Tab-separated table of C-alpha atoms in Angstrom:
chain	number	residue	atom	x	y	z
A	1	ILE	CA	84.360	71.702	-1.482
A	2	ASP	CA	81.493	73.268	0.362
A	3	ASN	CA	79.989	73.458	3.834
A	4	ALA	CA	76.347	72.474	3.459
A	5	GLY	CA	73.880	74.983	4.852
A	6	THR	CA	70.567	74.039	6.363
A	7	PHE	CA	67.391	74.651	4.465
A	8	GLY	CA	63.687	74.599	5.096
A	9	ASN	CA	60.578	76.348	3.879
A	10	SER	CA	62.011	79.832	4.202
A	11	SER	CA	65.760	79.430	4.687
A	12	LEU	CA	68.441	80.024	2.111
A	13	VAL	CA	70.970	77.335	1.358
A	14	GLU	CA	74.388	78.784	2.053
A	15	PHE	CA	77.711	77.307	1.076
A	16	ASN	CA	81.324	78.246	0.810
A	17	ILE	CA	83.876	76.924	-1.641
A	18	TYR	CA	87.353	76.029	-0.380
A	19	SER	CA	90.554	75.129	-2.176
A	20	SER	CA	91.245	72.060	-0.032
A	21	ILE	CA	89.439	69.667	2.273
A	22	GLN	CA	91.599	70.838	5.189
A	23	SER	CA	90.680	74.490	4.622
A	24	ALA	CA	86.970	73.549	4.689
A	25	ILE	CA	87.528	71.625	7.940
A	26	ASP	CA	89.426	74.545	9.458
A	27	ALA	CA	86.564	76.936	8.602
A	28	ALA	CA	83.779	74.585	9.729
A	29	SER	CA	82.064	74.633	13.089
A	30	SER	CA	81.448	71.485	15.082
A	31	GLY	CA	78.467	69.558	13.731
A	32	GLU	CA	78.706	70.777	10.132
A	33	THR	CA	78.678	68.706	6.964
A	34	ILE	CA	81.415	69.206	4.396
A	35	ASN	CA	80.519	67.993	0.903
A	36	VAL	CA	83.542	67.275	-1.256
A	37	ALA	CA	83.240	67.449	-5.052
A	38	ALA	CA	84.711	64.771	-7.291
A	39	GLY	CA	88.426	65.224	-7.865
A	40	THR	CA	91.841	64.288	-6.531
A	41	TYR	CA	92.969	65.981	-3.329
A	42	ASN	CA	96.692	65.640	-2.611
A	43	GLU	CA	96.784	66.510	1.070
A	44	ASP	CA	96.892	65.173	4.605
A	45	ILE	CA	93.846	65.904	6.724
A	46	LEU	CA	93.521	66.549	10.467
A	47	ILE	CA	90.062	66.549	12.080
A	48	THR	CA	89.856	67.956	15.616
A	49	LYS	CA	86.260	69.252	15.643
A	50	ASN	CA	83.480	67.060	16.974
A	51	GLY	CA	80.501	66.149	14.840
A	52	LEU	CA	81.935	66.832	11.387
A	53	GLN	CA	80.577	64.846	8.474
A	54	ILE	CA	82.921	64.778	5.493
A	55	ILE	CA	81.122	63.350	2.491
A	56	GLY	CA	82.781	62.626	-0.853
A	57	ALA	CA	80.836	62.696	-4.121
A	58	ASN	CA	81.642	59.040	-4.849
A	59	PRO	CA	84.546	56.782	-3.844
A	60	SER	CA	85.401	56.123	-7.486
A	61	THR	CA	85.653	59.845	-8.303
A	62	THR	CA	86.723	61.544	-5.045
A	63	LYS	CA	90.275	60.668	-4.034
A	64	ILE	CA	92.399	61.727	-1.056
A	65	ASN	CA	96.103	61.043	-1.603
A	66	GLY	CA	98.219	61.224	1.532
A	67	THR	CA	101.192	63.395	0.622
A	68	ARG	CA	103.903	62.837	3.217
A	69	ILE	CA	106.816	61.121	1.526
A	70	GLU	CA	109.054	61.296	4.576
A	71	LEU	CA	108.419	61.479	8.299
A	72	ASN	CA	107.593	64.922	9.602
A	73	THR	CA	107.643	65.490	13.356
A	74	ASN	CA	105.402	68.553	12.947
A	75	PHE	CA	102.550	66.404	11.627
A	76	PRO	CA	100.237	65.465	14.535
A	77	ASN	CA	101.202	62.117	16.091
A	78	ALA	CA	104.101	61.569	13.682
A	79	GLY	CA	106.354	59.075	15.348
A	80	VAL	CA	103.845	58.160	18.040
A	81	ILE	CA	103.154	54.760	16.548
A	82	GLY	CA	106.511	53.502	15.315
A	83	ASN	CA	107.344	56.488	13.085
A	84	SER	CA	103.988	56.766	11.393
A	85	ILE	CA	101.913	59.157	9.321
A	86	ALA	CA	98.315	59.173	8.092
A	87	ALA	CA	96.354	60.554	5.155
A	88	ILE	CA	93.474	61.355	7.542
A	89	GLU	CA	93.901	61.773	11.281
A	90	ILE	CA	90.782	62.008	13.444
A	91	ASN	CA	91.131	63.404	16.988
A	92	ALA	CA	87.454	64.101	17.636
A	93	ASN	CA	84.119	62.443	18.422
A	94	ASN	CA	81.028	61.895	16.262
A	95	VAL	CA	82.889	62.162	12.958
A	96	LYS	CA	81.694	60.606	9.703
A	97	ILE	CA	83.920	59.908	6.662
A	98	ASN	CA	82.016	58.630	3.628
A	99	GLY	CA	82.491	58.354	-0.123
A	100	PHE	CA	86.245	58.579	-0.745
A	101	SER	CA	89.107	56.673	-2.243
A	102	ILE	CA	91.849	57.071	0.381
A	103	GLU	CA	95.490	56.392	-0.427
A	104	THR	CA	98.060	56.070	2.333
A	105	PRO	CA	101.089	58.322	2.201
A	106	GLU	CA	103.889	56.371	0.584
A	107	LEU	CA	106.670	55.324	2.943
A	108	ASP	CA	109.300	52.651	2.907
A	109	ALA	CA	108.437	49.268	4.409
A	110	ASP	CA	110.159	50.113	7.731
A	111	HIS	CA	107.480	52.623	8.741
A	112	TYR	CA	103.734	52.671	9.223
A	113	ALA	CA	101.436	54.685	6.973
A	114	PHE	CA	97.710	54.811	7.683
A	115	GLY	CA	94.760	55.677	5.500
A	116	ILE	CA	92.943	56.810	8.651
A	117	LEU	CA	94.401	57.109	12.156
A	118	LEU	CA	91.568	57.647	14.605
A	119	ASN	CA	91.164	58.619	18.209
A	120	GLY	CA	87.629	59.279	19.399
A	121	GLU	CA	84.152	57.950	19.985
A	122	ASN	CA	81.199	57.362	17.665
A	123	ILE	CA	83.184	57.530	14.462
A	124	GLU	CA	81.679	56.208	11.232
A	125	ILE	CA	83.865	55.232	8.292
A	126	SER	CA	81.783	53.924	5.418
A	127	ASN	CA	81.653	53.539	1.664
A	128	ASN	CA	85.367	54.206	1.095
A	129	ILE	CA	88.053	52.531	-0.973
A	130	PHE	CA	91.502	52.183	0.653
A	131	ASN	CA	94.682	52.006	-1.436
A	132	MET	CA	97.765	51.161	0.564
A	133	LYS	CA	101.235	51.854	-0.840
A	134	SER	CA	104.755	51.084	0.305
A	135	ASP	CA	107.994	51.394	-1.632
A	136	GLY	CA	105.981	52.298	-4.749
A	137	GLU	CA	103.868	49.152	-4.694
A	138	THR	CA	100.263	48.588	-3.719
A	139	ILE	CA	100.116	46.331	-0.644
A	140	VAL	CA	97.207	43.938	-0.414
A	141	ASP	CA	97.449	42.453	3.080
A	142	PRO	CA	100.066	43.757	5.552
A	143	ASP	CA	100.233	41.953	8.897
A	144	PRO	CA	101.283	44.457	11.613
A	145	VAL	CA	100.396	41.976	14.391
A	146	ASN	CA	103.306	39.807	13.258
A	147	GLY	CA	105.715	42.714	12.929
A	148	ASP	CA	105.060	43.721	9.333
A	149	LYS	CA	105.363	47.456	8.973
A	150	GLY	CA	103.990	49.341	6.047
A	151	PRO	CA	100.537	50.670	5.175
A	152	VAL	CA	97.383	50.018	7.206
A	153	ALA	CA	93.919	51.153	6.099
A	154	ILE	CA	92.479	52.110	9.518
A	155	GLN	CA	94.333	52.329	12.833
A	156	THR	CA	92.955	53.251	16.256
A	157	TRP	CA	95.060	55.178	18.755
A	158	THR	CA	94.426	56.034	22.406
A	159	SER	CA	97.870	56.474	23.946
A	160	GLY	CA	98.500	59.927	25.374
A	161	ASN	CA	95.076	61.328	24.543
A	162	GLY	CA	93.854	62.041	28.048
A	163	GLY	CA	92.094	58.715	28.540
A	164	THR	CA	89.668	58.967	25.636
A	165	SER	CA	88.340	55.557	24.738
A	166	ILE	CA	87.491	54.252	21.321
A	167	LYS	CA	83.868	53.127	21.335
A	168	GLY	CA	80.924	53.378	19.011
A	169	LEU	CA	83.193	52.810	16.010
A	170	ASN	CA	81.182	51.917	12.911
A	171	ILE	CA	83.215	50.713	9.909
A	172	THR	CA	81.048	49.460	7.040
A	173	ASP	CA	81.049	48.934	3.274
A	174	ASN	CA	84.713	49.805	2.721
A	175	ILE	CA	87.020	48.117	0.245
């Protein structure tokens, strides 16, 4: 995993290698691009810095597996939406997530698990593959509107965030 440096006619390309996606995010400054090498990353990710672009090598070779197997009140927003957890939580603006296979944390069918839980403006989620799991099975089409709990690929959230609206959301070319 590296933070991409800028380059031009006379600039050096600088990068750092991190052991996890979250450690690269923690070290990044707002507006940076984080390029993620092919591989499987068993972790939950929290993005709170504006302008980050997190780019996977390819959705068929770069996988983020949500790891929470039980509810954890220390995880940001755990329990806010009906006892829920997310593989990726975005609490920032101008964020781009591209090129991953994203698997929801596995929970029982009485709880919500999200591939991405987002709260912010001008967020782009593109070219990703979502795998949703509940009780050890892949779920094809949960229906939370009619009371079905379980995994959801992408969920928006605005409650308790100081009035931030969700606008400029661009979700394209995901499976």
